[in-house]
Coordinates of C-alpha atoms in Angstrom, one line a residue:
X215 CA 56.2 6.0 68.3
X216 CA 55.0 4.2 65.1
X217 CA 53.0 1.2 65.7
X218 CA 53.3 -1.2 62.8
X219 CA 50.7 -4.3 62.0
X220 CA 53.9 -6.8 62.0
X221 CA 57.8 -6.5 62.8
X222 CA 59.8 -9.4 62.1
X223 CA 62.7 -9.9 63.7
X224 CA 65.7 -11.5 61.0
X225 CA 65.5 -10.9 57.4
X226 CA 66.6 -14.4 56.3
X227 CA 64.8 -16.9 54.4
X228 CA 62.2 -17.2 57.0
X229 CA 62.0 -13.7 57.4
X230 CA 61.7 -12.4 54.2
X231 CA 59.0 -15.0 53.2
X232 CA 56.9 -13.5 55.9
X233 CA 57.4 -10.6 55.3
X234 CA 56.1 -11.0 51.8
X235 CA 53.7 -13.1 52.7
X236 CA 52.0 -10.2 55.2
X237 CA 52.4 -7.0 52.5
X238 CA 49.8 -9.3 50.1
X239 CA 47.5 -9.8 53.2
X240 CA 47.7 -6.1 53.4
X241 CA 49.5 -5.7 56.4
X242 CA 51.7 -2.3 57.5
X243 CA 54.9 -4.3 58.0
X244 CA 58.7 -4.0 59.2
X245 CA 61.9 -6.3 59.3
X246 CA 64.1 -5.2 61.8
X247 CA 67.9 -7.2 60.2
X248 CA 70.8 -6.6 62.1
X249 CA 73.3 -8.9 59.4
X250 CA 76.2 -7.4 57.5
X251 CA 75.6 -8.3 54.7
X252 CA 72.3 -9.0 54.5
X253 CA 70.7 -12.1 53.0
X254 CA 70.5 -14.7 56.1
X255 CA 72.2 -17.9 57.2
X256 CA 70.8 -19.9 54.0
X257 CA 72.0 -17.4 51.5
X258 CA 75.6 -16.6 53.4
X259 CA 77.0 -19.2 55.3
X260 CA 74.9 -22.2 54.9
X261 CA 72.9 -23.8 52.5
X262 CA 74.2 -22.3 49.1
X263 CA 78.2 -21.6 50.2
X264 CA 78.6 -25.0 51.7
X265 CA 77.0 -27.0 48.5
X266 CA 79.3 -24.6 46.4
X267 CA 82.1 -25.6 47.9
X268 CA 81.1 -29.7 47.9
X269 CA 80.1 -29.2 44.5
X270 CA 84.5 -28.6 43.9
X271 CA 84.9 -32.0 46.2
X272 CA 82.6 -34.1 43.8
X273 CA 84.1 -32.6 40.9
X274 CA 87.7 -33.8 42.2
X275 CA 86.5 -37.3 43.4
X276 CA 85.1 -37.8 39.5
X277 CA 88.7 -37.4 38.5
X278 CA 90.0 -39.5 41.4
X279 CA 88.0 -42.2 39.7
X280 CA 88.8 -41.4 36.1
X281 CA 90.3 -44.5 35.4
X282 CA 87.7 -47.0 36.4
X283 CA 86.1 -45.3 33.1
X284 CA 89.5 -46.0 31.4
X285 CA 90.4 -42.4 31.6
X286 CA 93.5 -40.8 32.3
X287 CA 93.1 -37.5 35.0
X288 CA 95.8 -37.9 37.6
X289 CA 97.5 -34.7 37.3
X290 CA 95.3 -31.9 38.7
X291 CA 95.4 -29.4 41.6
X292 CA 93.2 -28.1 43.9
X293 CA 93.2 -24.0 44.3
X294 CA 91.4 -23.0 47.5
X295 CA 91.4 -19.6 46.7
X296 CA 89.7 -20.2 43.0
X297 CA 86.6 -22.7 44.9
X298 CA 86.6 -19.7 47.1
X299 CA 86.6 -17.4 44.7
X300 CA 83.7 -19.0 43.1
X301 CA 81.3 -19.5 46.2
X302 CA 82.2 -15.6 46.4
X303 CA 81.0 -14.5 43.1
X304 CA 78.0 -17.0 43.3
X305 CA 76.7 -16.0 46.8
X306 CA 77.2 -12.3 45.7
X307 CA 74.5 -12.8 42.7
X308 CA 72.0 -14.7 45.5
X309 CA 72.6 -12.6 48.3
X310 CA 72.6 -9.3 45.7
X311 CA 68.9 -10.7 44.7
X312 CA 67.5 -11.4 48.6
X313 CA 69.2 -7.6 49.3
X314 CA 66.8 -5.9 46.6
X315 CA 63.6 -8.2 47.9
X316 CA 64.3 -6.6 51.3
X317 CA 64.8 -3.2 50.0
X318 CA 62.0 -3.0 47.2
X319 CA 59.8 -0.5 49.2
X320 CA 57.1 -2.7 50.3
X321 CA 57.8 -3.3 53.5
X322 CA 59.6 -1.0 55.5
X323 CA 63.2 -2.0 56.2
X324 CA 65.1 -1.0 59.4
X325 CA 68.5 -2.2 59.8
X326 CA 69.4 -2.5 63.5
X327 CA 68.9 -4.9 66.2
X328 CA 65.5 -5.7 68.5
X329 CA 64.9 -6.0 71.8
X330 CA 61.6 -6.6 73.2
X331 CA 60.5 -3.7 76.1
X332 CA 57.4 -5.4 76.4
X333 CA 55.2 -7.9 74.3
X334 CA 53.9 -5.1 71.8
X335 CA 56.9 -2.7 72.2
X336 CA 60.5 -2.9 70.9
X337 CA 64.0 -1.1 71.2
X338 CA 65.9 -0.5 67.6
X339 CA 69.4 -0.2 68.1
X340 CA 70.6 1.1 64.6
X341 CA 73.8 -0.9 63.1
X342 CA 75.3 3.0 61.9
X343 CA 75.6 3.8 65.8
X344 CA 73.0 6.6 65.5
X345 CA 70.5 7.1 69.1
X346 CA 68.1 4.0 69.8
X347 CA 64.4 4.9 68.9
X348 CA 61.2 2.5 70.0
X349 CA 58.8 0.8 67.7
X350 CA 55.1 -0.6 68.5
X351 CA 53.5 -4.2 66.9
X352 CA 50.5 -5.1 66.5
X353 CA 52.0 -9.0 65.8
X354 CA 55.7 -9.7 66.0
X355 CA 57.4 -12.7 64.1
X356 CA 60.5 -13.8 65.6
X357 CA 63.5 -15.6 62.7
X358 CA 66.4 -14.6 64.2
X359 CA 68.3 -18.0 63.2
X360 CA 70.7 -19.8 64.8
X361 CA 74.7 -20.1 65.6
X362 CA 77.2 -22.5 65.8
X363 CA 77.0 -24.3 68.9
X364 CA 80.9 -24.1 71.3
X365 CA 82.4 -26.4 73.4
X366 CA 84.4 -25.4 76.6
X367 CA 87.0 -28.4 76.7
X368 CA 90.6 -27.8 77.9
X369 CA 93.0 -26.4 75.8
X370 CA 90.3 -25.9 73.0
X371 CA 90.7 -22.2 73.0
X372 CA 94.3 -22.2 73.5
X373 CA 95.1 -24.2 70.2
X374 CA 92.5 -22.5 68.0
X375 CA 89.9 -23.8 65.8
X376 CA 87.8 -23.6 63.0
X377 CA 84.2 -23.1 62.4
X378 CA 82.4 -23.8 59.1
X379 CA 82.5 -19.8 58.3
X380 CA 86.2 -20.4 58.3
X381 CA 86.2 -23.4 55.7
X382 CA 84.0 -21.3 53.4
X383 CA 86.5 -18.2 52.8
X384 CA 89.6 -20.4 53.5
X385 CA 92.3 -19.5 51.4
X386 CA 94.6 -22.4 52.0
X387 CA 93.4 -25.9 53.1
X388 CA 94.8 -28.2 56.1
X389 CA 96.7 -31.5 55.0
X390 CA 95.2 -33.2 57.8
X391 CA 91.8 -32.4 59.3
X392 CA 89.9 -33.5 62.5
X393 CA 86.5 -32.7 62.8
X394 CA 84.2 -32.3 65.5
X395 CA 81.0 -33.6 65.4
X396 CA 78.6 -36.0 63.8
X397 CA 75.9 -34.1 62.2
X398 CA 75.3 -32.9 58.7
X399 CA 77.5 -30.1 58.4
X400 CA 80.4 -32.1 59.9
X401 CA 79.9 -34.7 57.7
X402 CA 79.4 -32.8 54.5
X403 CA 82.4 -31.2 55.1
X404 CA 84.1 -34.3 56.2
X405 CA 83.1 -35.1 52.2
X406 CA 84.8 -32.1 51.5
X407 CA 88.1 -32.2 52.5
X408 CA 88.2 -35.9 51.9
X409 CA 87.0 -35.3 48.5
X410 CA 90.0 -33.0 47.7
X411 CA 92.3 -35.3 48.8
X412 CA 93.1 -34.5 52.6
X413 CA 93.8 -36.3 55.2
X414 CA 89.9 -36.4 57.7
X415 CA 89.4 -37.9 61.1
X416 CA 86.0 -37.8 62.7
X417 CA 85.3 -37.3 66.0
X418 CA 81.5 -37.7 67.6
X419 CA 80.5 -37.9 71.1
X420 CA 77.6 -40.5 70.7
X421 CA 77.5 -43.4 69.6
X422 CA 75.4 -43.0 66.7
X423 CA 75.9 -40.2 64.3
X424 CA 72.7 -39.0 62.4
X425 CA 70.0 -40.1 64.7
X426 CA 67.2 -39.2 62.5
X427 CA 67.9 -42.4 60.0
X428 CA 67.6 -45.9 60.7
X429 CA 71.1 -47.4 62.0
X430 CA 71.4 -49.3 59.2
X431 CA 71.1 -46.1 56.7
X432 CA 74.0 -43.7 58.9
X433 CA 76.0 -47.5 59.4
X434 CA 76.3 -47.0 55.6
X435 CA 77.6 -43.7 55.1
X436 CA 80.0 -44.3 57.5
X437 CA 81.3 -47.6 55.9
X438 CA 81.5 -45.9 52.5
X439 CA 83.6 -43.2 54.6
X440 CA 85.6 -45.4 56.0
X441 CA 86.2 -47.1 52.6
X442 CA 87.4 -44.0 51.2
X443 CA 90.1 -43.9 54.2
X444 CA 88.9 -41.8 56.7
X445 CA 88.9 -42.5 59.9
X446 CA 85.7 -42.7 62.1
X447 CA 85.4 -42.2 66.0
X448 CA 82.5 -42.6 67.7
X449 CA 81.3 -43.2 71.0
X450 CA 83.9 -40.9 72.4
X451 CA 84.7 -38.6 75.3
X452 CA 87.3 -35.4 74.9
X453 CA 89.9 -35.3 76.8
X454 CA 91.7 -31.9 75.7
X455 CA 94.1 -30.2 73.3
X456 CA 97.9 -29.4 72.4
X457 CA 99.9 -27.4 70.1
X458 CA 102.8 -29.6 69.0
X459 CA 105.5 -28.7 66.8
X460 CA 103.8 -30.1 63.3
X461 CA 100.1 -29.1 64.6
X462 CA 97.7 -29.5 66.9
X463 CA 96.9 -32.8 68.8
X464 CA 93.4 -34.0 69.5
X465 CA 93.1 -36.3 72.9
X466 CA 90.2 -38.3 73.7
X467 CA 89.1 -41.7 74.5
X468 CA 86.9 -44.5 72.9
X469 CA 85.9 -47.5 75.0
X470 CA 88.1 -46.5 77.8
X471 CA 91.0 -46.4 75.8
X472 CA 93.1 -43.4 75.4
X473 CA 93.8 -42.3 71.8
X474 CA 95.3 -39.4 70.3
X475 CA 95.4 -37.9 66.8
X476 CA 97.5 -34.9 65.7
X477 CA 96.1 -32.7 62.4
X478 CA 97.0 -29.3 61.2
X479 CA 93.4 -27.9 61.8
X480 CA 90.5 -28.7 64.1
X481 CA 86.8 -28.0 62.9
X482 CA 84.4 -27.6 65.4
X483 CA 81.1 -28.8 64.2
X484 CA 79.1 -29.9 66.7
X485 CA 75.7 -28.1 65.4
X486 CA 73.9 -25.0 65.9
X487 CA 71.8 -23.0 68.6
X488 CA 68.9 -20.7 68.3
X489 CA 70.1 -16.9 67.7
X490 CA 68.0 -15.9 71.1
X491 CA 70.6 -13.5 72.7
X492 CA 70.3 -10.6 73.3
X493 CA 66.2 -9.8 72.7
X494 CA 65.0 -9.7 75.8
X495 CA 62.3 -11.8 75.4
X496 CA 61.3 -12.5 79.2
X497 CA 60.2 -8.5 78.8
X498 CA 57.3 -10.1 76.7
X499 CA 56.5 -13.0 78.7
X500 CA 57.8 -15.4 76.1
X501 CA 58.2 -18.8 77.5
X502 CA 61.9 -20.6 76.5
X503 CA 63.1 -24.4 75.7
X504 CA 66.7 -24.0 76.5
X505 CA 67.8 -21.9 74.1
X506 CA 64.6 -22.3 71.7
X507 CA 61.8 -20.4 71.7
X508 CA 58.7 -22.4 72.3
X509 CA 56.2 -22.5 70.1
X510 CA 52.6 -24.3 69.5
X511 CA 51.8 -26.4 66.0
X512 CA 50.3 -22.6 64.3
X513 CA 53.8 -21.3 65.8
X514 CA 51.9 -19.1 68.4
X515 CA 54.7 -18.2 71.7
X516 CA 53.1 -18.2 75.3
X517 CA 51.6 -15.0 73.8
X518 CA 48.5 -15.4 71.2
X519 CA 50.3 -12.0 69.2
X520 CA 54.3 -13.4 69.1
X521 CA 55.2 -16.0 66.2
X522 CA 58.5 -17.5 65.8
X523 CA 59.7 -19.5 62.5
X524 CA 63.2 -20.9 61.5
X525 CA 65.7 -22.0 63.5
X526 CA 65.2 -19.7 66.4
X527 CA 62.2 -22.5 67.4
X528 CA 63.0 -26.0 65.7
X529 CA 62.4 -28.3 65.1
X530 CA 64.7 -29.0 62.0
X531 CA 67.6 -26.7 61.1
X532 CA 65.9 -26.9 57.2
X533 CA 64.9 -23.6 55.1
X534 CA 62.1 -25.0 53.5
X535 CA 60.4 -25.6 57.0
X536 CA 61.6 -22.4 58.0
X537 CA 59.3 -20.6 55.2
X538 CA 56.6 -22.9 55.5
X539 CA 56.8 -21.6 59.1
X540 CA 57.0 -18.1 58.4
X541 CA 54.5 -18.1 55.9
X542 CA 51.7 -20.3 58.0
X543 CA 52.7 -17.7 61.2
X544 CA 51.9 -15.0 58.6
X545 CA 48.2 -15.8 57.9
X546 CA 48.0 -16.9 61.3
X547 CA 49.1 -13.1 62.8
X548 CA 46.6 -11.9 60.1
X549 CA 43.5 -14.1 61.2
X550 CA 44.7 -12.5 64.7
X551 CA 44.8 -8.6 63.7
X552 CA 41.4 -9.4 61.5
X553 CA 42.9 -8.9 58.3
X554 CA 42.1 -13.0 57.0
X555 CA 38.8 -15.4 58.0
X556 CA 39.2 -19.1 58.7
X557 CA 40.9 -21.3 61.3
X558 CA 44.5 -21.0 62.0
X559 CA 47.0 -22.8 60.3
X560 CA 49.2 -25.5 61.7
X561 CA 52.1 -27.3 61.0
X562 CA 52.5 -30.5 59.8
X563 CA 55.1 -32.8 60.1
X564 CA 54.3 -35.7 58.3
X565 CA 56.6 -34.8 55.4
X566 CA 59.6 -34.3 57.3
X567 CA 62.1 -33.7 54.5
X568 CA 66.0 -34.2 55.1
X569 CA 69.0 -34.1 52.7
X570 CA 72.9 -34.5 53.2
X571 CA 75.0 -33.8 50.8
X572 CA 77.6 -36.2 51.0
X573 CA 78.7 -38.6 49.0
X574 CA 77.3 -41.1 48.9
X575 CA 74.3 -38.5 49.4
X576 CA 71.4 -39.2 52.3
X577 CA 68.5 -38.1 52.7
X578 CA 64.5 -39.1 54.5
X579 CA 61.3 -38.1 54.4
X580 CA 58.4 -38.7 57.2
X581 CA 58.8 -41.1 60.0
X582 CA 61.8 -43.5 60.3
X583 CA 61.2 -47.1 61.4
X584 CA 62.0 -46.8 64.4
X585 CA 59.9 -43.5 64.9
X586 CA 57.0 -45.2 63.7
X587 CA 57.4 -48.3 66.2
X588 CA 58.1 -46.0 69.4
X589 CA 54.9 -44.5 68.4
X590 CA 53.1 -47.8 68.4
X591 CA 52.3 -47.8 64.3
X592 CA 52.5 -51.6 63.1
X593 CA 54.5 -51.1 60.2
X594 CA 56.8 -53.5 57.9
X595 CA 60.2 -51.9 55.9
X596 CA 62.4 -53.4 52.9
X597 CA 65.5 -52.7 51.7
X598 CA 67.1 -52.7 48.5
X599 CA 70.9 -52.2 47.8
X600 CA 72.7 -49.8 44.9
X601 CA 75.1 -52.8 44.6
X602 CA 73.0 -54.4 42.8
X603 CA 71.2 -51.7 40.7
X604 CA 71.9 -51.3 36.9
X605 CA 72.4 -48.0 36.7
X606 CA 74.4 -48.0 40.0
X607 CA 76.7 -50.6 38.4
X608 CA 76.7 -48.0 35.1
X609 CA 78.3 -44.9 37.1
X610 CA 80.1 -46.9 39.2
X611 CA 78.2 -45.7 42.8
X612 CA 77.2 -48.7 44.4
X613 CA 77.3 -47.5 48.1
X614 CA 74.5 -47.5 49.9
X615 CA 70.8 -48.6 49.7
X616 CA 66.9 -47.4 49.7
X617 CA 64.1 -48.1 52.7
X618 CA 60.6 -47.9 52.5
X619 CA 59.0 -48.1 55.5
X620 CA 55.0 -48.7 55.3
X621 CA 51.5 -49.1 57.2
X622 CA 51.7 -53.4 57.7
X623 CA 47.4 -53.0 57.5
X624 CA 46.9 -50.4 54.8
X625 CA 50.3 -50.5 52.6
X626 CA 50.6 -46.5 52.9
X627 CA 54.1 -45.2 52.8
X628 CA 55.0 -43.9 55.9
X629 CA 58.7 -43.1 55.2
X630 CA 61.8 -43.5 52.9
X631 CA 66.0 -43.4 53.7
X632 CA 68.3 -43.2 50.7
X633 CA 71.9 -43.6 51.2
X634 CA 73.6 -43.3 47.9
X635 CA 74.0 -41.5 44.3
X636 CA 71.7 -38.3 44.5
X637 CA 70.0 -39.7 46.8
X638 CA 68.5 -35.8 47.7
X639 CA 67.3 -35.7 44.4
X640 CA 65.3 -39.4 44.7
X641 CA 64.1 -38.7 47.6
X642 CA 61.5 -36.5 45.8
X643 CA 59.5 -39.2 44.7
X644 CA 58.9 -40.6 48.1
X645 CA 57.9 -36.8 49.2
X646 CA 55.2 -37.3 46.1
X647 CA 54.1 -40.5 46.9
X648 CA 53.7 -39.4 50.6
X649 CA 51.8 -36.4 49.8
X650 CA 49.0 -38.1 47.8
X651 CA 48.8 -40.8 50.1
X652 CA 50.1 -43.5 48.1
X653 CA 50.5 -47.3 49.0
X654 CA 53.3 -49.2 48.3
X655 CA 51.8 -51.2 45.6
X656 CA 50.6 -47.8 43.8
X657 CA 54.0 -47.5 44.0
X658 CA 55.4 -50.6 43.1
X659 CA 53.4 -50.6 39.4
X660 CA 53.9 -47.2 38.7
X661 CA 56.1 -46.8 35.5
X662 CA 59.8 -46.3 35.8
X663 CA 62.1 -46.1 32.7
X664 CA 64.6 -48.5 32.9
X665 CA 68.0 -47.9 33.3
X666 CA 67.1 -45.1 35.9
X667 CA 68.5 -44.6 39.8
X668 CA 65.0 -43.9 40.3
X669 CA 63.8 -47.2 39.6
X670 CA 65.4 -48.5 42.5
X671 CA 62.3 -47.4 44.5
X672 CA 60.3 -50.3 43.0
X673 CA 62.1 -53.0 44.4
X674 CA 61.2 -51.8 48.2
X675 CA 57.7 -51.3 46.8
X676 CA 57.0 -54.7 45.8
X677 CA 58.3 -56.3 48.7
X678 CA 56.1 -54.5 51.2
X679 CA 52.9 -54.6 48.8
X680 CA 53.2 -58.3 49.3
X681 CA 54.0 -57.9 52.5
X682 CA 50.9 -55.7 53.2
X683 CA 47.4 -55.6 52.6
X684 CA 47.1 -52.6 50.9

């Protein structure tokens, strides 16, 4: 039995960033990946595919709105099997790169599937069939991922569904659409099919969707949804499912009334659990949250050799957390085996980073107002609208608005929502003014070229530095 320093489990984004991370501490390592094809969920069926496919649905709202510009674009078609085409040949060229990082010889690559026989012991079940063999570790990372989370409702199964996978390598598109959920895959893809002109209903079970922004930010989204003629359910309870001649119908109720909506296809989006199955990981004494795996703030498990990074242990569904993870894990399992001096890393939080890609877009970073008042911080927030914005006005995106949220004694920014135009890309500049620390009159007198969406951000500024003493 070969004993390696480290095995990681999953050779996704997580993965793979440990896995570098070790071989330059100088560590004998191994990723065990059991995906065909390689690349993880980012890469394959997340991140990259999914803004592919939106980046089509922006595309065909522009022409939607050509004449408001005094243009003239009504007659074009939409070919599912060309957007798919292209997500095909674009994730081919990414995954193709993460295939020859895993395979460049540095780290040894087995392709099979883990199960813990103990906490420094593990089965390897090959993916080409051929007889199970046993590795040892020194340290294990665990970045298996996560999956799409089912529901058992009546009549679900019977009808037929889709998942996300299935939206991505579609080759024809449903007229009418009913989706599932209230997250950020269902509503991105809600943008989607909207944006190419079919008919969306959303369904959610709470009352709120998004509950990591402020009502007032997810309230907005929603509107501009609503605006663009979808229809919104939330607050809801389902009730089951039914094949009828022209489709399938959706029953549920809403404020104890009954209601039912009949589409061609259902999407099921109601979010994602931890890949845990199947590795055995009460054989290594590894302590689980539900699904999760736990883990402490330097992403120890219940055992002081066992990471976990990614999905597979939360506590945001977000790749650049998951590598921050993986990479802080890394050091940390080095500093463990002797190989690195100093104290072990742990995560932070305080940048919490989120982005949606809808449109209008959303996106957050660090602590939303009412985060900050649970926790007892005295803080004071301001708002500023995209309806009233220059360069808003200019492109013709007016939805939405920007929050700063900030320290009512010190002035230090604390937070920021965006709802509206590339509002992932503006969120940046609260992520830099975070990181150093800023207040929000450092903010509110810092230069801004004028007409920019940027800018926006000052208006929020000034209003808390005058509201604040810092």
């Amino acid at each position: 039995m070969k004993t390696y320093d480290y095995v990681i489990l999953g050779g996704g984004s997580a993965g793979y960033a440990a896995a570098r991370t070790a071989v330059g501490l100088g560590m004998e390592t191994a990723v065990i990946e059991g995906g065909e094809p390689m690349g993880g969920l980012c890469i394959l069926r997340g991140c990259m595919p999914s803004k592919t496919l939106i980046e089509s649905a922006n595309r065909a709202l522009s022409i939607r709105h050509a004449r408001d510009f005094g243009l003239r674009a009504e007659d074009y078609q939409v070919h599912p099997k060309e957007v798919r085409d292209r997500k095909r040949a674009l994730i081919a060229d990414f995954a193709g790169y993460r295939q020859e990082q895993l395979q460049s010889g540095k780290f040894d690559l087995v392709r099979g599937r883990g199960t813990f026989l103990d906490e420094h012991r593990l089965r390897v079940a090959p993916l080409d069939g051929s007889p199970a063999w046993v590795m040892g570790a020194r340290a294990v990372l665990i970045a298996t991922g996560s999956r799409p989370r089912l529901l058992e409702i009546p009549g679900l199964e019977e009808v037929g569904y889709w998942l996300s996978d299935d939206v991505l390598d579609a080759e024809v598109y449903p007229e009418r659409i009913a989706i599932l959920g209230g997250g950020a895959i269902a509503l991105e893809m809600a943008h989607f099919f909207d944006g190419i002109g079919k008919e969306v209903s959303l369904i959610q079970r709470s009352p709120r969707f998004l509950r990591e922004f402020d009502p007032e930010i997810s309230e907005a989204l929603l509107e501009s949804f609503r605006e663009r003629g979808m229809q919104v359910f939330s607050g809801t309870t389902l009730q089951g499912f039914e094949k009828t001649e022209g489709g399938k119908k959706v029953i549920f109720e809403q404020a104890a009334e009954r209601k039912e909506i009949e589409v061609d296809e259902i999407l099921l989006s109601v979010g994602r659990l931890p890949e845990s199955r199947g590795l055995q990981m009460e054989a290594a004494g590894l302590a689980m949250n539900s699904h999760w795996v736990q883990t402490g703030p330097d992403q120890r498990t219940g055992r002081a050799h066992v990471f976990a990074a990614g999905d597979v242990c939360g506590p945001l569904e977000v790749v650049h957390l998951a590598i921050e993870q993986a990479e802080r894990a890394t050091r940390n399992a080095a500093r463990q085996l002797g190989k690195l001096g100093g104290e072990a890393e742990e995560m932070s939080y305080r940048l919490k980073l989120f982005g949606i890609f809808t449109s209008p877009e959303m996106a957050l970073v660090g602590r939303s107002e009412e985060e900050a008042r649970d926790e007892g911080i005295p803080v004071v927030a301001a708002r500023y609208p995209f309806d009233d914005h220059g360069k808003s006005l200019v492109m013709g995106e007016t939805s939405g608005m920007v929050k700063l949220i900030a320290h009512r004694e010190t002035g230090e920014i604390l937070g920021g929502q965006v709802v509206g135009p590339h509002g992932v890309e503006l969120i940046h500049e609260i992520v830099v003014a975070m990181r150093f620390r800023a207040t929000a009159q450092q903010l509110a007198t810092t230069p801004h070229y004028h007409p920019t969406l940027a800018e926006i951000w000052t208006y929020p500024a000034e209003e808390l530095a005058e509201a604040t003493q810092g």
